[in-house]
Short mmCIF file of C-alpha atoms and ligand atoms in Angstrom, two decimals:
data_model
loop_
_atom_site.label_atom_id
_atom_site.label_comp_id
_atom_site.label_asym_id
_atom_site.label_seq_id
_atom_site.Cartn_x
_atom_site.Cartn_y
_atom_site.Cartn_z
CA MET K 158 47.38 64.70 93.37
CA ASP K 159 45.90 67.74 95.32
CA GLU K 160 42.53 67.67 93.99
CA CYS K 161 42.28 63.62 95.27
CA ILE K 162 40.07 63.34 98.62
CA PHE K 163 42.09 60.43 99.56
CA CYS K 164 45.25 61.92 99.10
CA GLN K 165 43.72 65.03 101.27
CA ILE K 166 43.08 62.54 103.85
CA VAL K 167 45.98 61.32 103.71
CA ASN K 168 47.89 64.67 104.23
CA GLY K 169 45.43 65.78 106.91
CA LYS K 170 44.18 68.34 104.57
CA ALA K 171 40.75 67.02 104.47
CA SER K 172 38.69 65.49 107.80
CA ALA K 173 38.11 61.66 108.27
CA ARG K 174 38.00 59.60 111.69
CA LEU K 175 41.39 58.16 111.89
CA VAL K 176 42.21 54.76 113.05
CA TYR K 177 45.15 54.08 111.87
CA GLN K 178 48.79 55.91 109.82
CA ASP K 179 52.32 54.29 109.18
CA GLU K 180 54.52 55.24 106.22
CA GLN K 181 52.85 53.28 103.91
CA ALA K 182 48.99 53.20 104.78
CA THR K 183 46.14 55.21 106.29
CA VAL K 184 43.04 53.73 108.19
CA PHE K 185 40.00 55.41 108.53
CA HIS K 186 36.01 55.29 108.45
CA ASP K 187 34.33 55.58 105.72
CA ARG K 188 31.86 58.35 105.51
CA HIS K 189 29.07 56.12 104.34
CA PRO K 190 29.10 52.89 106.13
CA VAL K 191 27.31 49.70 105.20
CA ALA K 192 27.86 47.91 108.33
CA PRO K 193 28.97 48.35 111.87
CA ILE K 194 32.76 48.30 110.93
CA HIS K 195 33.55 49.95 107.66
CA LEU K 196 36.74 50.71 107.10
CA LEU K 197 38.90 52.74 104.18
CA VAL K 198 42.48 50.57 103.91
CA VAL K 199 44.50 53.39 101.60
CA PRO K 200 48.23 53.80 100.43
CA ASN K 201 49.53 57.03 101.27
CA ARG K 202 51.12 57.42 97.72
CA HIS K 203 48.59 58.00 94.60
CA ILE K 204 47.70 55.10 93.13
CA ASP K 205 44.03 55.34 90.97
CA SER K 206 43.95 51.18 91.41
CA VAL K 207 44.67 47.88 91.32
CA ASN K 208 44.93 48.35 87.51
CA ALA K 209 47.71 51.14 87.91
CA LEU K 210 49.97 47.92 90.38
CA ASP K 211 52.86 46.39 89.27
CA GLU K 212 56.13 44.76 90.21
CA THR K 213 57.31 47.25 91.95
CA SER K 214 53.72 47.56 93.74
CA THR K 215 54.24 43.99 95.67
CA PRO K 216 55.70 45.34 99.15
CA LEU K 217 52.40 47.84 99.25
CA ALA K 218 50.01 45.16 98.06
CA GLY K 219 50.65 43.10 100.95
CA HIS K 220 51.58 45.88 103.54
CA LEU K 221 48.10 46.80 102.79
CA LEU K 222 46.38 43.29 103.15
CA LEU K 223 48.47 42.48 106.48
CA VAL K 224 47.16 46.40 108.32
CA ALA K 225 44.05 45.08 106.87
CA GLN K 226 44.06 42.03 108.92
CA ARG K 227 45.48 44.08 111.90
CA VAL K 228 43.21 46.75 112.34
CA ALA K 229 40.65 44.40 111.85
CA ALA K 230 42.15 41.68 114.80
CA GLN K 231 41.93 45.13 117.02
CA MET K 232 38.53 45.82 116.27
CA GLY K 233 37.60 42.72 117.30
CA LEU K 234 36.83 41.29 114.39
CA ALA K 235 38.85 38.23 113.88
CA ALA K 236 36.93 35.80 115.37
CA SER K 237 33.78 36.79 113.62
CA GLY K 238 34.94 37.82 110.00
CA TYR K 239 35.26 40.40 107.96
CA ARG K 240 35.35 41.29 104.26
CA ILE K 241 38.14 43.11 102.19
CA ILE K 242 37.08 44.70 98.75
CA ILE K 243 38.44 46.55 96.13
CA ASN K 244 36.81 47.54 93.61
CA THR K 245 38.65 48.89 90.24
CA GLY K 246 36.66 50.49 87.62
CA PRO K 247 32.98 51.52 86.10
CA ASP K 248 31.13 47.56 86.33
CA SER K 249 32.96 47.97 90.33
CA GLY K 250 31.38 50.74 91.02
CA GLN K 251 34.05 52.62 92.13
CA THR K 252 33.81 56.01 92.94
CA VAL K 253 37.31 57.20 94.34
CA PHE K 254 40.10 56.83 91.92
CA HIS K 255 43.07 56.58 95.33
CA LEU K 256 43.13 52.47 95.33
CA HIS K 257 40.86 51.54 98.84
CA LEU K 258 40.43 48.19 100.52
CA HIS K 259 36.97 48.23 101.96
CA LEU K 260 36.89 46.27 105.03
CA ILE K 261 33.50 45.59 106.81
CA GLY K 262 32.23 43.79 109.50
CA GLY K 263 30.82 43.76 112.68
CA ARG K 264 27.64 42.20 110.59
CA ARG K 265 26.36 38.97 108.55
CA MET K 266 26.47 38.87 105.12
CA ARG K 267 25.21 36.97 103.02
CA PHE K 268 25.96 37.85 99.42
CA LEU K 269 28.98 37.77 97.43
CA VAL K 270 28.02 41.20 95.91
CA GLY K 271 25.34 43.62 95.38
CA ASP K 272 23.48 46.36 92.88
P1 LIG T 512 34.67 53.03 95.81
O1 LIG T 512 32.86 53.08 95.22
O2 LIG T 512 35.10 53.86 95.26
O3 LIG T 512 35.08 51.78 96.04
O4 LIG T 512 34.31 53.63 97.65
C1 LIG T 512 34.92 54.95 98.36
C2 LIG T 512 34.79 54.68 99.30
O5 LIG T 512 35.01 56.35 99.29
C3 LIG T 512 32.30 55.16 99.87
O6 LIG T 512 31.94 53.60 100.04
C4 LIG T 512 32.20 56.37 100.02
O7 LIG T 512 31.74 56.12 101.17
C5 LIG T 512 34.02 56.46 100.63
N1 LIG T 512 34.33 57.92 100.50
C6 LIG T 512 33.94 58.93 99.23
N2 LIG T 512 34.75 60.22 99.56
C7 LIG T 512 34.68 60.13 101.33
C8 LIG T 512 35.20 60.88 102.19
O8 LIG T 512 35.86 62.20 101.33
N3 LIG T 512 35.43 60.49 103.39
C9 LIG T 512 35.54 59.71 103.82
N4 LIG T 512 35.57 58.85 105.03
N5 LIG T 512 34.84 58.55 103.08
C10 LIG T 512 34.53 58.83 101.42
ZN1 LIG T 513 44.93 60.29 95.89
#
């Protein structure tokens, strides 16, 4: 997936403000943050979206969630709270087709969804 921007960030071929990386996952700042903290948690391996997950993805999906929890704690969000969003497909507004968890915090969020 040479043309995928998130694959390029994972592989160091495109720049991003990296926060965390391990063998399976990478976390970096969203370039258009919607809150004081807005990070993207992505699998290092290219996966289009939640629609492409299957039984074999279970450990990876769990790992991504745990990474989000740990990074949220490192960012001081454990007590104040945070939101994890995974857009999937056109109605959700997904624009980058490399699976990613938005980790958003640092301000109070009142609405479940926005347009
Ligand atoms: P989506 O709408 O697909 O769930 O979210 C994609 C997110 O990726 C957007 O919030 C957008 O700002 C972010 N994004 C897109 N391209 C880049 C990039 O090249 N670098 C970074 N850091 N974020 C990006
Ligand atoms: Zn990719």
